[in-house]
PDB file of C-alpha atoms in Angstrom:
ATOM      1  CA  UNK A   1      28.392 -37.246 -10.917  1.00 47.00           C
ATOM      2  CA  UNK A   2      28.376 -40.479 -10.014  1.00 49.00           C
ATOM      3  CA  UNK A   3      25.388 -42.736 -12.763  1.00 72.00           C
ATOM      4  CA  UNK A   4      25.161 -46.209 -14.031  1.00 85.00           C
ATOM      5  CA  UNK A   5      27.135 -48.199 -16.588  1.00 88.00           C
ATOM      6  CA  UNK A   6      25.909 -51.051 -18.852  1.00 93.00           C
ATOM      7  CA  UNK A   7      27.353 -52.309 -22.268  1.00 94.00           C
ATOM      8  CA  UNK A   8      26.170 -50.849 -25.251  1.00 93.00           C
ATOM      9  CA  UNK A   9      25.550 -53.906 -26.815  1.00 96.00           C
ATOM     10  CA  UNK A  10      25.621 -57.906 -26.780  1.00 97.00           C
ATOM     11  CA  UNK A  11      24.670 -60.352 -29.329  1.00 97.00           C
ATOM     12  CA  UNK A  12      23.729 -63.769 -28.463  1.00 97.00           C
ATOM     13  CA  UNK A  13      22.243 -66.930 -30.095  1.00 97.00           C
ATOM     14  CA  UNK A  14      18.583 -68.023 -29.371  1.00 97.00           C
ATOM     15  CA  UNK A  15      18.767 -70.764 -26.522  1.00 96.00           C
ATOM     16  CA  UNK A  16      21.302 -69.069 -25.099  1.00 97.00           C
ATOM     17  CA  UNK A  17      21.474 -67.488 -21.424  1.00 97.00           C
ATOM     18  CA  UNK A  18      22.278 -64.033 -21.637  1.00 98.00           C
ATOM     19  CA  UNK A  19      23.954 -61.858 -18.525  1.00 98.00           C
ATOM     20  CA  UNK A  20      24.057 -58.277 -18.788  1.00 97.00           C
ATOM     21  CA  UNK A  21      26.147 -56.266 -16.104  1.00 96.00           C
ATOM     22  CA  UNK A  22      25.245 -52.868 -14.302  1.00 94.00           C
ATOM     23  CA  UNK A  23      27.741 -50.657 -12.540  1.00 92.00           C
ATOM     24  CA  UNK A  24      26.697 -48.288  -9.671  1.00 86.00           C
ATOM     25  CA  UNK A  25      29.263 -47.156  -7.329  1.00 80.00           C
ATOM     26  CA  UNK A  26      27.198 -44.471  -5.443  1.00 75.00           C
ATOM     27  CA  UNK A  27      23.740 -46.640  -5.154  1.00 78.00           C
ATOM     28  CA  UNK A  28      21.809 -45.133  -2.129  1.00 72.00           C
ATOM     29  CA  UNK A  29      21.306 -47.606   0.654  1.00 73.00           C
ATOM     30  CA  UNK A  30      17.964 -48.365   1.108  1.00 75.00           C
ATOM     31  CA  UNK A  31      16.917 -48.569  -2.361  1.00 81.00           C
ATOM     32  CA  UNK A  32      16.073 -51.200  -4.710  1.00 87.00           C
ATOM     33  CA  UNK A  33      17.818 -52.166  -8.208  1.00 91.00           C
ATOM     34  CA  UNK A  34      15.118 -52.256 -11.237  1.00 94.00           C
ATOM     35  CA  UNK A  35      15.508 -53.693 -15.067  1.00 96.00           C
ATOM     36  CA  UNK A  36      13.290 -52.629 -17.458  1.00 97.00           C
ATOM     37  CA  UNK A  37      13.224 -54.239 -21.086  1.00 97.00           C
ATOM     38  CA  UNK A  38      12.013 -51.156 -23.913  1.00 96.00           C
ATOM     39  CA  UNK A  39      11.324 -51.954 -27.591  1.00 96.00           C
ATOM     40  CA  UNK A  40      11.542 -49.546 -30.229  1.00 92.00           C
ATOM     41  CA  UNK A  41       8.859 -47.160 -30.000  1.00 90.00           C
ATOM     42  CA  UNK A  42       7.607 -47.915 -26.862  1.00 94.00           C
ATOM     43  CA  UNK A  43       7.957 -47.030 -23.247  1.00 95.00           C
ATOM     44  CA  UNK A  44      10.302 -49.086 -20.700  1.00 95.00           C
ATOM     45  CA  UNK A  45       8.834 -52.482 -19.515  1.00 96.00           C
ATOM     46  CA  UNK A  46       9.083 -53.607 -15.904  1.00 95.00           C
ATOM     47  CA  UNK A  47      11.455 -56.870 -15.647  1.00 96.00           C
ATOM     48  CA  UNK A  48      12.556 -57.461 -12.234  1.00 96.00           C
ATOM     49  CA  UNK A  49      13.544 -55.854  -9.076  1.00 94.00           C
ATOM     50  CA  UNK A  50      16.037 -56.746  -6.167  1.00 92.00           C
ATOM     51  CA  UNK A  51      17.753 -55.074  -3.467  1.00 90.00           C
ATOM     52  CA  UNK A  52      20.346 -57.903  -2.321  1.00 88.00           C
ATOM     53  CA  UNK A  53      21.608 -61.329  -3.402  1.00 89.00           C
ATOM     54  CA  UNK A  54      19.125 -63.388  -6.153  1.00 95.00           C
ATOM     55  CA  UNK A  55      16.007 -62.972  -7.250  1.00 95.00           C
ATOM     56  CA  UNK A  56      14.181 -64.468  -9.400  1.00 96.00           C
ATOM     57  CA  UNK A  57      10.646 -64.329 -11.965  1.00 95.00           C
ATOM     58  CA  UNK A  58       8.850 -66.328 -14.052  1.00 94.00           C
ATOM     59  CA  UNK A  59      11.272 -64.205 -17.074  1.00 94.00           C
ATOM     60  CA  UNK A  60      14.190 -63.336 -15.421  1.00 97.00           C
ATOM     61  CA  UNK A  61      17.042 -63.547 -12.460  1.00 97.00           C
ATOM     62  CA  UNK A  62      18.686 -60.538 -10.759  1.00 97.00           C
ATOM     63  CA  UNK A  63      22.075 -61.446  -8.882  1.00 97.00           C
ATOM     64  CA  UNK A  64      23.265 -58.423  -6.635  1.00 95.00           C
ATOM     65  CA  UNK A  65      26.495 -59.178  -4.538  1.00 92.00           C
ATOM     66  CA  UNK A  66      27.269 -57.592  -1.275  1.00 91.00           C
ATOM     67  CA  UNK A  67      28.412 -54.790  -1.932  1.00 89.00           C
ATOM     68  CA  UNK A  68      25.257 -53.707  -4.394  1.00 90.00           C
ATOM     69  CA  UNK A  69      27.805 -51.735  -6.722  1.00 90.00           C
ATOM     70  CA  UNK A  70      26.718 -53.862  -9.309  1.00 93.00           C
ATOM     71  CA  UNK A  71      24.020 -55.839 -10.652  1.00 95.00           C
ATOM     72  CA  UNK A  72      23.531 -58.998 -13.240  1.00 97.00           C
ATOM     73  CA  UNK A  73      20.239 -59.446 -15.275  1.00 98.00           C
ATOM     74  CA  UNK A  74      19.799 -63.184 -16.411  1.00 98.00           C
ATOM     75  CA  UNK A  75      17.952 -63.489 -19.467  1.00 97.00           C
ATOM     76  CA  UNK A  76      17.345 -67.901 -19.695  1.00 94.00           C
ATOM     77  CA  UNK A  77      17.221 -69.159 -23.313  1.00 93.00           C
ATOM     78  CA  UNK A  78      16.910 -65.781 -24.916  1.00 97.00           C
ATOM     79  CA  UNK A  79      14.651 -65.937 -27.957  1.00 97.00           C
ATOM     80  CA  UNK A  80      14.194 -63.690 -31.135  1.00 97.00           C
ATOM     81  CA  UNK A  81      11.272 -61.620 -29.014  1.00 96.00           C
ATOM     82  CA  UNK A  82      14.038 -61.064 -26.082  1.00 97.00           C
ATOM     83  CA  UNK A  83      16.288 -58.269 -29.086  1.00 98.00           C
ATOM     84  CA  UNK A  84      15.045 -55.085 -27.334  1.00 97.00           C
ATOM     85  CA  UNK A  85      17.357 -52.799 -25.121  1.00 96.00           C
ATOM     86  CA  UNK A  86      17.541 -53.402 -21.580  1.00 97.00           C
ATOM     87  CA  UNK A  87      17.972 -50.414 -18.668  1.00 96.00           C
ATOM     88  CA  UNK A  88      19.350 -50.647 -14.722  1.00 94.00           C
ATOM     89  CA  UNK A  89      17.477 -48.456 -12.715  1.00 92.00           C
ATOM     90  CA  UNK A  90      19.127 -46.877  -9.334  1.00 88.00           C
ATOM     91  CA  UNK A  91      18.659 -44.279  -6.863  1.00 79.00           C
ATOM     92  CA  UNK A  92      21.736 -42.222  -5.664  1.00 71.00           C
ATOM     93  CA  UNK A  93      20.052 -40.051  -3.064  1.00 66.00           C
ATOM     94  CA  UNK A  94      17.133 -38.284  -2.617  1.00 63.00           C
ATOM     95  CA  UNK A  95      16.493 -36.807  -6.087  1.00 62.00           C
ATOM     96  CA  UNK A  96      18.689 -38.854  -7.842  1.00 72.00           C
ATOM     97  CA  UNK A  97      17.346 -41.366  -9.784  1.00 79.00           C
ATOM     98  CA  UNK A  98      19.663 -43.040 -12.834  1.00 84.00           C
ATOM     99  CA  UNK A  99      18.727 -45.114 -15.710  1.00 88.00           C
ATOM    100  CA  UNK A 100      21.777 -46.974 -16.857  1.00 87.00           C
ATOM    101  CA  UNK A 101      22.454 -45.713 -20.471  1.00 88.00           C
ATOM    102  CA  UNK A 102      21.154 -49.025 -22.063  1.00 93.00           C
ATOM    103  CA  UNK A 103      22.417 -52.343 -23.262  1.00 96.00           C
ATOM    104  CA  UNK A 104      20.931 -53.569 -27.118  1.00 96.00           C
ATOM    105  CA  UNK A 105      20.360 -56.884 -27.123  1.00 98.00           C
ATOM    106  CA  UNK A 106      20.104 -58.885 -30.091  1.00 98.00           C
ATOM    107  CA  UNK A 107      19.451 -62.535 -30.570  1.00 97.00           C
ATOM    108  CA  UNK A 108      20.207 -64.226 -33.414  1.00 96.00           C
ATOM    109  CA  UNK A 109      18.488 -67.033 -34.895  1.00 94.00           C
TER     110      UNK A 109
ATOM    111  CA  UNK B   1      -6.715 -51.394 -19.817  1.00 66.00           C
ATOM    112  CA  UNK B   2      -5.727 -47.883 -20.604  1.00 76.00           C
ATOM    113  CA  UNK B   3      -2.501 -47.963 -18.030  1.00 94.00           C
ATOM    114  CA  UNK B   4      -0.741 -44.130 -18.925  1.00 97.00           C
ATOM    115  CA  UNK B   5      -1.797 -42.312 -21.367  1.00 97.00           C
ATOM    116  CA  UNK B   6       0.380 -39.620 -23.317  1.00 97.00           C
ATOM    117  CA  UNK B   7      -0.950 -36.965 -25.960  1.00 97.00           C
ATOM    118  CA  UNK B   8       0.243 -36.044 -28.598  1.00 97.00           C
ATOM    119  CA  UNK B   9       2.274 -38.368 -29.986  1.00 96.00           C
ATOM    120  CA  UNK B  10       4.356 -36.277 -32.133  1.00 97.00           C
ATOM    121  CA  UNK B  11       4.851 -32.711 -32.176  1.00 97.00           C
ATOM    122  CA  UNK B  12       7.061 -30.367 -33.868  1.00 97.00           C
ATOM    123  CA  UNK B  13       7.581 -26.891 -32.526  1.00 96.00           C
ATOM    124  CA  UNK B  14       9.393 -23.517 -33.792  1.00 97.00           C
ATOM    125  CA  UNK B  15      11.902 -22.191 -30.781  1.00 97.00           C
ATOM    126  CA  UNK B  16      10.004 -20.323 -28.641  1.00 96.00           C
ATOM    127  CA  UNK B  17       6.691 -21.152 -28.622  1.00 97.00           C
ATOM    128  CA  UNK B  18       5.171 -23.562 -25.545  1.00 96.00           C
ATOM    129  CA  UNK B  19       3.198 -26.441 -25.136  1.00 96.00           C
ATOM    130  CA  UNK B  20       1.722 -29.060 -22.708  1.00 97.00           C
ATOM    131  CA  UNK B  21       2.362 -32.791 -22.659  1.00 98.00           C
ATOM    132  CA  UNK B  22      -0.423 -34.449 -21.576  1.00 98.00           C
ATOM    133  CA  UNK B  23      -0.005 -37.464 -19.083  1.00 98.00           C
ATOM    134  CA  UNK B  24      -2.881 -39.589 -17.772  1.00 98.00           C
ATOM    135  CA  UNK B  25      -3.362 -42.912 -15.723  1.00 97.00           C
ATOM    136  CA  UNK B  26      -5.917 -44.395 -14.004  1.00 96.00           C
ATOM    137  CA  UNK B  27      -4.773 -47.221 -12.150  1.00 95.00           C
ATOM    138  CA  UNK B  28      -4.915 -44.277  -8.833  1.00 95.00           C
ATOM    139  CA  UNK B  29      -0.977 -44.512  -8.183  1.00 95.00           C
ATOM    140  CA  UNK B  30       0.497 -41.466  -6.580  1.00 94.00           C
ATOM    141  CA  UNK B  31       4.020 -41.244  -7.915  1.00 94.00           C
ATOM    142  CA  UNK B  32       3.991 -39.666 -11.761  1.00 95.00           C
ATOM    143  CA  UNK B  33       7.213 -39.054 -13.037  1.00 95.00           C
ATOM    144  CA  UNK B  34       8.279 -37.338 -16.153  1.00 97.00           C
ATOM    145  CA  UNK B  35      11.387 -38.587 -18.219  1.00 96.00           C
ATOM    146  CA  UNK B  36      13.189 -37.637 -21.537  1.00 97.00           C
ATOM    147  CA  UNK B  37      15.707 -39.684 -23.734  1.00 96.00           C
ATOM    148  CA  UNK B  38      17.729 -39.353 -26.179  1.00 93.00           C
ATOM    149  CA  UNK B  39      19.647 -41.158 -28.570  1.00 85.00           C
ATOM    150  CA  UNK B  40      22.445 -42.939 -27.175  1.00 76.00           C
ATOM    151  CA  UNK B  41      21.306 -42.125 -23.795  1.00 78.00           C
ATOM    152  CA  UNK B  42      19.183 -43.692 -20.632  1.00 84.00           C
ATOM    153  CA  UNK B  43      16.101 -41.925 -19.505  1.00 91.00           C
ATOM    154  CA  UNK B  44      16.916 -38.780 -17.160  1.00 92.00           C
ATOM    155  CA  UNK B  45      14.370 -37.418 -14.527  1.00 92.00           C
ATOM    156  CA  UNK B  46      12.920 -34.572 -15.210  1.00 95.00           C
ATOM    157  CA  UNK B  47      10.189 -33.806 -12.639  1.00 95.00           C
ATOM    158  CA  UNK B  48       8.323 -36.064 -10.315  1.00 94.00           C
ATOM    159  CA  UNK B  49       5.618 -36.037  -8.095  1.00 95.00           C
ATOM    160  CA  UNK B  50       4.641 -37.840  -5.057  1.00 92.00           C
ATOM    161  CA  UNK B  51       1.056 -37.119  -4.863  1.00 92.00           C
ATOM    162  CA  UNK B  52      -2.050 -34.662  -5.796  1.00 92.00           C
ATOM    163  CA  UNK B  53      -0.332 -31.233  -4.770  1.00 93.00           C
ATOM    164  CA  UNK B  54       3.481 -32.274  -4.656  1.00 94.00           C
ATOM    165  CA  UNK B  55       5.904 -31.874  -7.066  1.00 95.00           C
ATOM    166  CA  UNK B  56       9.472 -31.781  -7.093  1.00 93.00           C
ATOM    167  CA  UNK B  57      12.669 -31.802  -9.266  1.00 93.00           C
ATOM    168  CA  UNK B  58      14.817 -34.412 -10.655  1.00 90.00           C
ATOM    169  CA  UNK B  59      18.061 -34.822 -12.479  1.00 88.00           C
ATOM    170  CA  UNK B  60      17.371 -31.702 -15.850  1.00 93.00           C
ATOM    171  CA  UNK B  61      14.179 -29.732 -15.050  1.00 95.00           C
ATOM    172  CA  UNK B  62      15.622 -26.932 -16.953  1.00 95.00           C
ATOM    173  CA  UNK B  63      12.973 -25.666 -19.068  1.00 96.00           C
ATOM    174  CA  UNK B  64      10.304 -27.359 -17.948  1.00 97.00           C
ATOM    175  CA  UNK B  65       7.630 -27.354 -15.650  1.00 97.00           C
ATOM    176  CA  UNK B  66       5.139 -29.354 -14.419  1.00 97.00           C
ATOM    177  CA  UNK B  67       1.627 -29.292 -11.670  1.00 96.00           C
ATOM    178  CA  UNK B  68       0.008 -32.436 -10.306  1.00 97.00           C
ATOM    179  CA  UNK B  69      -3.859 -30.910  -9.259  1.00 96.00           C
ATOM    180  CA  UNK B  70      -5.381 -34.721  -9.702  1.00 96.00           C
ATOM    181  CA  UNK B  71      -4.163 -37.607  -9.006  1.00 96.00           C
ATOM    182  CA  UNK B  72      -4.949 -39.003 -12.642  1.00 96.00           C
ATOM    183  CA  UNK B  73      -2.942 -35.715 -14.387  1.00 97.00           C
ATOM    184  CA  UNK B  74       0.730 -34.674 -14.225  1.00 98.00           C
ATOM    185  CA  UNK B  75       1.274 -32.279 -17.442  1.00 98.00           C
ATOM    186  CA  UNK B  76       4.502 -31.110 -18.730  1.00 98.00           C
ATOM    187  CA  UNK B  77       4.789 -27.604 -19.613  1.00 97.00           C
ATOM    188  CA  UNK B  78       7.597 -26.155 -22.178  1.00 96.00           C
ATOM    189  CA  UNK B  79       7.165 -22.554 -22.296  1.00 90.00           C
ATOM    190  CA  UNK B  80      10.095 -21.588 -24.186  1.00 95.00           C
ATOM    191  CA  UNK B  81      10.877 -24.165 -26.788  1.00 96.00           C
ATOM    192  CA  UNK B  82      14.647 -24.997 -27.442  1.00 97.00           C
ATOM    193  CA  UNK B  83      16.649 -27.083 -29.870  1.00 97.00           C
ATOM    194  CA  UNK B  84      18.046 -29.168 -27.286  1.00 96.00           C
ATOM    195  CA  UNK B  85      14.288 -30.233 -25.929  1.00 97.00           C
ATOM    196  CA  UNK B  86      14.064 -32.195 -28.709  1.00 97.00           C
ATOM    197  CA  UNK B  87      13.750 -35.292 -27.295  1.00 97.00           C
ATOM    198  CA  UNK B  88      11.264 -38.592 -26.671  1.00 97.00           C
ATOM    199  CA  UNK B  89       9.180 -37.933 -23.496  1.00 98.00           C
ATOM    200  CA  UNK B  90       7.816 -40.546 -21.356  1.00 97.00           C
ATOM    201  CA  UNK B  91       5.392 -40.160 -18.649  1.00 97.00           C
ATOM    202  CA  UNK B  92       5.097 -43.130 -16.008  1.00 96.00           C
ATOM    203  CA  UNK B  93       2.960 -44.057 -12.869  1.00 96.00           C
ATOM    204  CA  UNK B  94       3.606 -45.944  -9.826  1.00 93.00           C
ATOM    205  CA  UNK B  95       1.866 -47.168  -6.954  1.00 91.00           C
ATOM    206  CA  UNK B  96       5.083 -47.871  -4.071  1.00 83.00           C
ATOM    207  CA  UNK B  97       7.585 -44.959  -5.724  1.00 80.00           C
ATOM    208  CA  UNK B  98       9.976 -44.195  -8.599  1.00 77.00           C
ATOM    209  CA  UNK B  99      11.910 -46.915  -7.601  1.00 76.00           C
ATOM    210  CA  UNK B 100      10.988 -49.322  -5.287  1.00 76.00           C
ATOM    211  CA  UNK B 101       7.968 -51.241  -6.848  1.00 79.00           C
ATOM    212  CA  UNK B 102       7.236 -51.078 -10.728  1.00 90.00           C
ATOM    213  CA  UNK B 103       7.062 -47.890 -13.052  1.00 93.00           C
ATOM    214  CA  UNK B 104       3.922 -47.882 -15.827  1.00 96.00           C
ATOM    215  CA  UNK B 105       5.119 -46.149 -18.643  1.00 96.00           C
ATOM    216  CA  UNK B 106       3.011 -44.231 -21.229  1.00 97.00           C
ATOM    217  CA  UNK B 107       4.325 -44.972 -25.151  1.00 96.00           C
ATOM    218  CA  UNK B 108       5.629 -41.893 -25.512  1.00 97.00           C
ATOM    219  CA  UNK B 109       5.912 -38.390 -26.912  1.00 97.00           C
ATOM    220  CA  UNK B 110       8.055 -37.580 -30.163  1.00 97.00           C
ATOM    221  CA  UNK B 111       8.838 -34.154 -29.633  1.00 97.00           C
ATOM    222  CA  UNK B 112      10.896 -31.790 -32.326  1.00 97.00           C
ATOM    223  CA  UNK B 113      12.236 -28.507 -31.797  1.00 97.00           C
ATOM    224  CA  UNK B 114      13.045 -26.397 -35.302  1.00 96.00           C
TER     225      UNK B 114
END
């Protein structure tokens, strides 16, 4: 069954931009790709959304090429408040909607 | 500025018995969707619904179920408690869908299964 794929983890320095990479083969067509940002004890945090090429927020940038079997969340000049774990969200049909499995973040000082 | 609301926070069960998770929001979205994760793991669907009356599955509805009769409410039922239901549950809202637009989630319910 076709899901998502993120790293499990990255470490990176405060000032530093951070890119974290989601694979999705079987992403349905007409959907859009979501990032959400959770914290320990707490639910998932909207980030950013995109369904093709860049986009960009006042936080973060999405890059999705073409072919939208991946995506690309840039963090900017990651600080100590940016160490949380960070989910892809995709739909693979009707039904099927896939959080990626979760990349931990931490920036060090 | 209450967003989703989820009660209780934590709960421990025996196997066997049931129980409701509660699930409340009242910003008037729709879509209410129902998620569980566990460690080492993304969130998986478990039901969702698109409005007042609708309801449908998603990826492990297994042992759950749920009714949408307001559009503030969405409770999940367990009505056989397992082992493997112990889990973190999150309930979230949505205005557009579950996933085009942006998902309000609740903070959660801790739920054990002895």
């Amino acid at each position: 069954l076709a899901k998502t794929t993120q790293p499990i983890s990255m470490d990176s320095y405060e000032g530093q931009e951070v890119n974290i990479t989601c694979s999705h083969n079987n992403i349905a067509t007409n959907d859009y790709i979501t990032w959400y940002q959770q914290f320990p004890s707490q639910g998932p945090r909207f980030i950013i959304q995109g369904y093709k090429t860049k986009v960009t927020n006042e936080v973060a940038s999405l890059f999705i090429p073409a072919d939208r079997k991946s995506s690309t969340l840039s963090l900017p000049r990651v600080s100590l408040s940016d160490t949380a774990v960070y989910y892809c969200l995709v739909k693979t049909g009707a039904n099927n909607l896939f959080f990626g499995t979760g990349t931990r973040l931490t920036v060090i000082p | 500025n209450a967003g989703v609301t989820q009660t209780p926070k934590f709960q421990v069960l025996k196997t066997g018995q049931s129980m409701t998770l509660q699930c409340a929001q009242d910003m008037n979205h729709e879509y209410m969707s129902w998620y569980r994760q566990d460690p080492g793991m993304g969130l998986r669907l478990i039901h969702y619904s698109v409005g007042a009356g609708i309801t449908d599955q998603g990826e492990v509805p297994n042992g759950y179920n749920v009714s949408r009769s307001t559009t503030e409410d969405f409770p999940l039922r367990l009505l056989l408690a397992a082992p493997s239901q112990t889990s973190v549950y999150f309930c979230a809202s949505s205005q557009q869908g579950l996933v085009t637009g942006e998902l309000f989630f609740g903070e959660g319910s801790r739920l054990t299964v002895l």
